[in-house]
Coordinates of C-alpha atoms in Angstrom, one line a residue:
M188 CA -8.3 21.0 -2.8
F189 CA -9.0 19.7 1.3
K190 CA -12.5 20.3 1.8
K191 CA -14.0 17.9 4.5
I192 CA -16.3 15.9 3.7
T193 CA -19.6 15.9 5.4
S194 CA -22.0 13.3 5.6
N195 CA -26.0 13.9 5.7
R196 CA -26.5 10.4 7.5
P197 CA -29.7 10.2 10.1
S198 CA -28.8 9.6 13.3
D199 CA -30.8 6.6 15.1
T200 CA -29.1 4.4 11.4
T201 CA -26.2 2.6 12.6
L202 CA -24.1 -0.5 11.0
W203 CA -25.8 -2.9 13.8
A204 CA -29.1 -1.9 12.8
A205 CA -28.4 -1.4 9.0
F206 CA -26.9 -5.2 8.9
Y207 CA -30.0 -6.5 11.8
K208 CA -32.4 -5.0 9.3
E209 CA -30.7 -6.9 6.3
F210 CA -30.2 -10.2 7.8
G211 CA -32.5 -10.0 10.5
K212 CA -34.1 -13.3 10.2
Y213 CA -30.8 -15.3 10.0
I214 CA -29.6 -14.2 12.6
D215 CA -32.9 -15.2 14.8
G216 CA -33.2 -18.3 13.3
S217 CA -29.6 -19.8 14.0
T218 CA -30.5 -18.3 17.9
T219 CA -33.7 -20.4 18.2
R220 CA -32.1 -23.2 16.3
T221 CA -28.7 -23.1 19.2
K222 CA -30.4 -22.6 22.1
R223 CA -33.0 -25.6 21.2
F224 CA -29.6 -27.5 20.5
L225 CA -28.3 -26.7 23.9
E226 CA -31.0 -26.8 26.0
A227 CA -31.7 -30.5 24.0
R228 CA -27.9 -31.6 24.7
P229 CA -26.5 -29.6 27.8
R230 CA -24.3 -33.0 29.4
A231 CA -23.0 -32.9 25.7
V232 CA -21.6 -29.3 25.4
F233 CA -20.6 -29.6 29.1
S234 CA -18.6 -32.3 28.1
A235 CA -17.6 -31.0 25.1
M236 CA -16.3 -27.7 26.7
V237 CA -14.2 -29.4 29.7
V238 CA -12.7 -31.7 27.1
S239 CA -11.7 -28.7 24.8
I240 CA -9.9 -27.2 27.5
L241 CA -8.8 -30.0 29.4
V242 CA -6.9 -30.6 25.6
S243 CA -6.1 -26.7 25.4
A244 CA -4.1 -27.2 29.5
S245 CA -2.1 -30.5 28.0
C246 CA -0.9 -29.2 24.6
F247 CA 0.4 -26.1 26.8
L248 CA 1.8 -28.5 29.3
F249 CA 3.0 -31.6 26.8
L250 CA 4.0 -30.1 23.8
P251 CA 7.7 -28.6 23.6
K252 CA 8.6 -25.5 22.9
E253 CA 10.5 -24.1 20.1
I254 CA 13.0 -21.5 22.1
P255 CA 13.9 -19.1 19.3
K256 CA 17.9 -18.9 18.9
K257 CA 19.3 -16.2 20.9
E258 CA 22.8 -15.1 18.4
P259 CA 25.3 -13.6 20.9
L260 CA 25.6 -10.5 21.8
Q261 CA 28.4 -8.0 20.5
L262 CA 29.7 -5.8 21.7
S263 CA 31.5 -3.4 19.5
M264 CA 34.1 -1.0 21.0
Q265 CA 35.3 1.0 18.3
Q266 CA 32.5 3.8 18.2
P267 CA 33.9 6.0 21.2
L268 CA 31.7 7.4 23.2
M269 CA 31.5 11.0 22.3
D270 CA 30.4 10.3 18.2
G271 CA 27.6 8.6 20.0
M272 CA 26.3 11.2 21.5
G273 CA 26.8 13.2 17.9
D274 CA 24.8 11.2 16.4
I275 CA 22.5 11.7 18.9
V276 CA 22.4 15.1 18.5
T277 CA 22.1 14.9 15.1
T278 CA 19.4 12.8 15.0
V279 CA 16.8 15.0 17.6
S280 CA 18.1 18.4 15.3
A281 CA 16.7 16.0 12.2
L282 CA 13.0 15.2 14.2
K283 CA 13.2 18.9 15.1
E284 CA 13.3 19.7 11.6
L285 CA 10.8 17.3 10.8
L286 CA 8.2 18.0 13.3
E287 CA 8.7 21.4 12.5
I288 CA 8.1 20.9 8.5
R289 CA 5.0 18.6 9.3
A290 CA 3.3 21.9 11.6
F291 CA 4.2 24.0 8.2
L292 CA 2.2 21.4 5.8
D293 CA -0.6 21.4 8.5
T294 CA -1.3 25.4 8.4
L295 CA -1.0 24.8 4.6
M296 CA -3.7 22.1 4.3
Q297 CA -5.5 24.6 7.0
K298 CA -6.6 27.4 3.8
E299 CA -9.1 26.7 1.2
S300 CA -7.4 26.8 -2.0
L301 CA -3.6 26.7 -2.1
E302 CA -2.2 29.4 -4.8
S303 CA 1.0 28.3 -7.0
A304 CA 3.4 29.8 -4.2
D305 CA 1.9 27.7 -1.9
S306 CA 2.5 24.6 -3.9
L307 CA 5.9 25.2 -4.2
L308 CA 6.7 25.7 -1.4
M309 CA 4.2 22.1 0.0
E310 CA 6.3 20.5 -2.4
S311 CA 10.3 21.3 -1.1
A312 CA 8.7 20.8 2.2
I313 CA 7.9 17.1 1.1
D314 CA 11.1 16.9 -0.4
R315 CA 13.4 17.8 2.0
M316 CA 11.5 14.9 4.9
Q317 CA 12.0 13.1 2.5
I318 CA 15.6 13.8 2.8
L319 CA 15.8 13.9 6.4
E320 CA 14.0 10.5 6.5
K321 CA 16.5 8.8 4.6
R322 CA 18.7 9.8 6.5
L323 CA 17.5 9.2 9.8
A324 CA 16.8 5.6 8.2
E325 CA 20.5 5.2 6.7
A326 CA 21.6 6.4 10.5
N327 CA 19.9 3.7 12.0
K328 CA 20.2 0.9 9.9
H329 CA 24.4 2.0 10.5
H330 CA 23.8 2.1 13.8
N331 CA 21.7 -1.2 13.9
S332 CA 24.7 -3.1 11.9
P333 CA 27.2 -5.3 13.8

């Protein structure tokens, strides 16, 4: 079911080579036109660059900056320290279980073909992962709310 797809692409063909093969005449034409323009008007190009640098610097220095308004920090002393430690322990155990389930799923994915028992195990493991992720999201939401 899950097999790696191999490509029989020639090793000398790259994206840039194919792109240049298709649009090379336009790229070469624009390069020569740009080169001619820059050689014909070096002072105008230099002046435009200096003006753009000055405009950029003046915008940086003189335009007012929007300062994001920070809401005052509200420290909540409702939950004791041990309650927080318990939350940390449950979060770590949930994360550990998630990693174990993921490793189990990775071993199932390595098989050439899956049997019906493997499919059922995979489905139950994915369901358990969703339950754990939902629990972690609720704990995180509860923890971040003031």
